[in-house]
XYZ file of C-alpha atoms in Angstrom:
286
model
C -24.066 19.597 -15.895
C -23.317 16.091 -17.860
C -20.801 17.078 -20.096
C -18.660 19.382 -17.558
C -16.460 18.357 -14.135
C -16.195 20.793 -11.654
C -12.328 20.760 -9.924
C -12.231 22.773 -6.261
C -8.579 24.253 -6.051
C -7.220 26.289 -3.528
C -7.405 29.675 -4.215
C -4.116 30.762 -3.438
C -0.642 29.806 -1.859
C 1.706 26.987 -3.431
C -0.580 24.336 -3.708
C -2.666 26.197 -5.712
C 0.499 27.515 -7.789
C 1.434 23.589 -7.963
C -1.720 22.351 -9.034
C -2.580 24.823 -11.708
C 0.923 23.964 -13.311
C 0.306 20.320 -13.700
C -3.202 21.590 -15.356
C -1.676 23.736 -17.909
C 0.933 21.439 -18.196
C -1.836 18.663 -19.257
C -2.371 21.135 -21.927
C -5.923 22.256 -20.406
C -6.304 26.727 -21.055
C -7.891 28.799 -18.364
C -7.653 32.149 -17.153
C -7.623 32.455 -12.916
C -6.975 36.106 -12.878
C -6.515 38.045 -8.881
C -9.252 37.543 -7.159
C -11.383 34.744 -9.776
C -13.313 32.536 -8.005
C -14.664 30.314 -10.775
C -13.171 29.788 -14.114
C -14.316 28.111 -16.933
C -11.146 26.186 -19.446
C -12.254 26.989 -23.088
C -10.200 23.647 -24.467
C -11.655 20.732 -22.114
C -14.824 20.487 -20.375
C -13.701 21.487 -16.986
C -14.744 24.816 -14.972
C -12.431 25.426 -11.935
C -13.481 26.507 -8.174
C -10.703 28.709 -6.089
C -11.728 28.127 -2.609
C -10.021 27.187 0.862
C -8.151 24.566 0.985
C -10.055 23.105 4.034
C -13.320 23.361 2.641
C -12.295 21.108 -0.645
C -13.652 17.762 0.876
C -16.490 19.048 1.758
C -17.605 20.641 -1.385
C -16.407 17.594 -3.261
C -18.047 15.250 -0.534
C -21.012 17.183 -0.945
C -21.105 16.968 -5.066
C -21.039 20.696 -5.626
C -17.464 19.837 -7.346
C -16.705 16.469 -8.868
C -12.769 16.397 -8.167
C -10.456 18.505 -6.083
C -6.569 18.551 -5.699
C -6.155 18.765 -1.633
C -3.419 18.466 0.814
C -3.479 14.602 2.620
C -3.780 16.628 6.124
C -6.693 18.377 5.178
C -8.402 15.350 3.468
C -7.210 13.165 6.821
C -8.653 16.131 9.040
C -11.640 16.573 7.482
C -12.659 12.855 7.338
C -15.418 13.234 4.574
C -16.744 10.762 2.010
C -14.596 11.103 -0.924
C -12.194 8.537 -3.428
C -8.468 9.600 -3.527
C -7.576 9.113 -7.383
C -4.372 9.805 -7.312
C -1.431 11.443 -5.203
C 0.014 13.792 -6.674
C 3.581 14.176 -5.673
C 3.775 17.813 -4.756
C 3.051 20.202 -1.956
C 4.629 17.765 0.517
C 4.809 18.740 4.229
C 4.974 16.632 7.477
C 2.975 17.626 10.919
C 4.802 17.210 13.815
C 4.808 17.763 17.372
C 7.106 20.845 18.946
C 8.089 22.109 22.010
C 10.213 25.410 23.652
C 13.737 24.495 22.064
C 14.986 25.075 25.832
C 12.937 22.066 26.836
C 14.360 18.453 27.456
C 12.446 16.337 25.281
C 12.620 12.171 26.854
C 10.098 10.986 24.256
C 6.116 10.953 23.550
C 5.547 10.906 27.511
C 6.362 14.677 27.799
C 3.161 15.507 26.034
C 1.254 13.172 28.778
C -1.184 16.109 30.947
C 0.032 18.677 28.867
C -2.027 21.096 26.538
C -1.599 21.083 22.562
C -2.154 23.607 20.303
C -3.069 22.623 16.909
C -5.065 23.342 13.724
C -5.742 19.643 13.218
C -7.591 18.144 16.779
C -8.711 14.969 14.952
C -5.103 14.299 13.254
C -3.259 14.617 16.196
C -6.095 13.234 18.923
C -6.096 9.749 16.649
C -2.259 9.622 17.030
C -1.995 10.680 21.140
C -5.083 7.962 21.204
C -3.268 4.968 19.304
C 0.149 6.099 21.572
C -1.971 6.082 24.826
C -1.082 9.545 25.477
C -3.586 11.470 27.879
C -3.290 15.504 26.310
C -5.483 18.194 26.133
C -6.507 19.976 22.760
C -6.585 23.505 22.084
C -8.178 24.021 18.452
C -6.538 27.398 17.196
C -7.064 27.680 13.691
C -3.746 30.048 12.966
C -0.804 31.773 14.311
C -0.315 28.111 15.977
C 3.465 28.306 16.593
C 2.490 31.224 19.554
C 1.037 29.176 21.916
C 3.858 28.693 23.862
C 5.106 32.056 24.359
C 1.736 32.678 24.989
C 1.448 30.322 28.209
C -1.689 28.699 26.255
C 0.305 25.342 25.821
C 3.678 23.545 26.218
C 3.865 22.421 23.105
C 1.935 22.115 19.360
C 1.327 20.182 16.525
C 1.638 21.567 13.478
C 2.745 21.343 9.379
C 6.352 21.669 9.010
C 7.967 22.164 5.596
C 11.453 23.404 6.432
C 11.333 23.737 10.087
C 12.478 27.589 9.671
C 8.777 29.173 11.295
C 9.263 26.691 14.345
C 13.046 28.099 14.907
C 12.067 31.706 14.633
C 9.415 30.749 17.183
C 11.974 29.006 19.504
C 10.699 25.970 19.037
C 12.044 22.740 17.924
C 10.585 19.716 16.429
C 10.162 16.720 18.630
C 7.868 14.411 16.750
C 6.626 13.575 13.384
C 3.205 11.780 13.422
C 1.826 12.397 9.594
C 3.004 12.531 6.017
C 1.212 14.391 3.628
C 1.145 15.316 -0.508
C -1.221 16.851 -2.412
C -4.031 14.386 -3.920
C -6.700 14.410 -5.995
C -9.728 13.355 -5.102
C -13.174 12.743 -6.488
C -17.237 12.440 -5.243
C -17.965 8.850 -4.963
C -21.006 8.545 -7.062
C -20.033 10.893 -10.492
C -21.835 9.468 -13.608
C -20.967 7.510 -16.581
C -20.570 10.713 -18.713
C -18.594 12.730 -15.731
C -15.866 9.208 -14.832
C -14.695 9.308 -19.264
C -14.092 12.964 -18.520
C -11.895 12.274 -15.481
C -10.054 9.457 -17.090
C -9.025 11.693 -19.742
C -7.938 14.224 -17.600
C -5.939 11.871 -15.240
C -4.472 10.079 -18.704
C -2.967 13.331 -19.096
C -1.724 13.712 -15.733
C -0.461 10.441 -15.735
C 1.930 11.720 -19.011
C 2.632 14.898 -17.588
C 4.162 13.104 -14.214
C 5.573 10.100 -15.942
C 7.563 12.329 -18.200
C 9.040 14.748 -15.153
C 10.155 11.530 -13.768
C 11.641 10.124 -17.013
C 14.857 11.313 -18.762
C 15.591 11.224 -22.430
C 19.157 9.405 -22.939
C 21.950 9.396 -25.806
C 25.207 8.126 -26.012
C 27.589 6.450 -28.258
C 29.172 3.036 -27.998
C 31.258 0.478 -29.603
C 29.507 -2.418 -30.817
C 31.409 -4.695 -28.031
C 29.694 -3.380 -25.806
C 26.008 -3.166 -26.890
C 25.470 -5.780 -25.414
C 25.946 -4.706 -21.773
C 25.133 -1.219 -22.299
C 21.664 -2.221 -23.388
C 21.041 -4.039 -20.086
C 21.886 -1.056 -18.182
C 19.339 0.920 -20.306
C 16.276 -1.183 -21.310
C 14.268 1.480 -22.366
C 10.171 1.406 -22.411
C 10.528 -1.808 -24.507
C 14.133 -1.677 -25.884
C 16.676 0.719 -26.513
C 17.118 2.115 -30.615
C 20.109 1.789 -32.115
C 21.576 3.451 -35.000
C 25.550 2.540 -36.367
C 27.749 5.743 -36.620
C 29.537 6.980 -39.658
C 32.592 5.630 -37.791
C 33.083 1.764 -37.958
C 32.310 -0.145 -34.961
C 30.738 2.514 -33.252
C 26.517 2.788 -32.698
C 24.102 5.513 -30.795
C 22.161 4.148 -28.238
C 18.588 6.178 -27.499
C 16.588 5.298 -24.519
C 14.152 6.058 -21.862
C 14.814 5.545 -17.669
C 13.836 6.897 -14.683
C 16.323 9.745 -13.217
C 17.373 7.136 -10.827
C 17.427 4.931 -12.732
C 19.675 6.807 -14.814
C 21.983 8.063 -11.633
C 22.420 4.486 -10.739
C 23.657 3.082 -13.724
C 26.009 6.136 -14.637
C 29.109 5.015 -13.736
C 28.482 1.060 -15.027
C 27.454 2.878 -18.438
C 30.572 4.711 -18.434
C 33.028 1.563 -17.364
C 31.038 0.104 -20.521
C 32.614 1.975 -23.018
C 29.530 4.595 -23.218
C 30.518 8.030 -24.695
C 28.882 11.453 -25.259
C 26.145 10.975 -22.791
C 23.403 13.467 -23.081
C 20.422 13.331 -20.763
C 17.217 14.939 -22.326
C 14.159 16.422 -20.295
C 10.657 14.540 -21.486
C 7.802 17.072 -21.373
C 5.181 13.805 -21.699
C 5.300 10.603 -22.289
C 2.638 8.623 -23.051
C 3.019 4.349 -22.416
């Protein structure tokens, strides 16, 4: 189908929720009812495939799907021939080594000659090889945390978000080996027509994400402080300055990244800025 693109998205879980939320914020309408495995947008040339996350790299590499949203952990583990178009900044986690919390941990040499259970044998194997550690890797598909307590392995390598699951299973994190976030991937050989649709989707995604990381700032300032204040909030091109009814004062409007705002807030106040308002931005087109 040359006039429509297919995107593979995880069918359930946090990554799925974040992915679909981003797509909806791009103004793309679709129905994804419970148990639905395929859906077509009503206002954008895109079809959705709802799949297991570990199947997504393969579907995109084989050209069944043109695009996919997947965690970098699955992308690297599956090692398929795809292109990474954009890191998406959500579903962040880490892949770490963990051992029973009562064990002493002298360093990575702890794992020399030991057994490690994991669902990520490639990432773990590459890490151990790079650090010249000889260990036996036991690949299991789920419930990795139980492996030490049943005698299958002395340690595990698994995805960690908060660390609470490790604690509940009597484990402690000892080495971080890989950091992951969601990424938009594509088949390496799309047609010109499909690339044009993907460009439109990327434009929308960039506008949404740029808006999320930026704030619209309004403040009042004495005119003799405007030069200093403008240097602190330069905006996309330059701030808008409007005179107030009160002589000698102006209203300054600008756009800043949230980090920039918090870095400069004290200097803005010291320069005489008052009545500072910070407003979220839904989308921002540059």
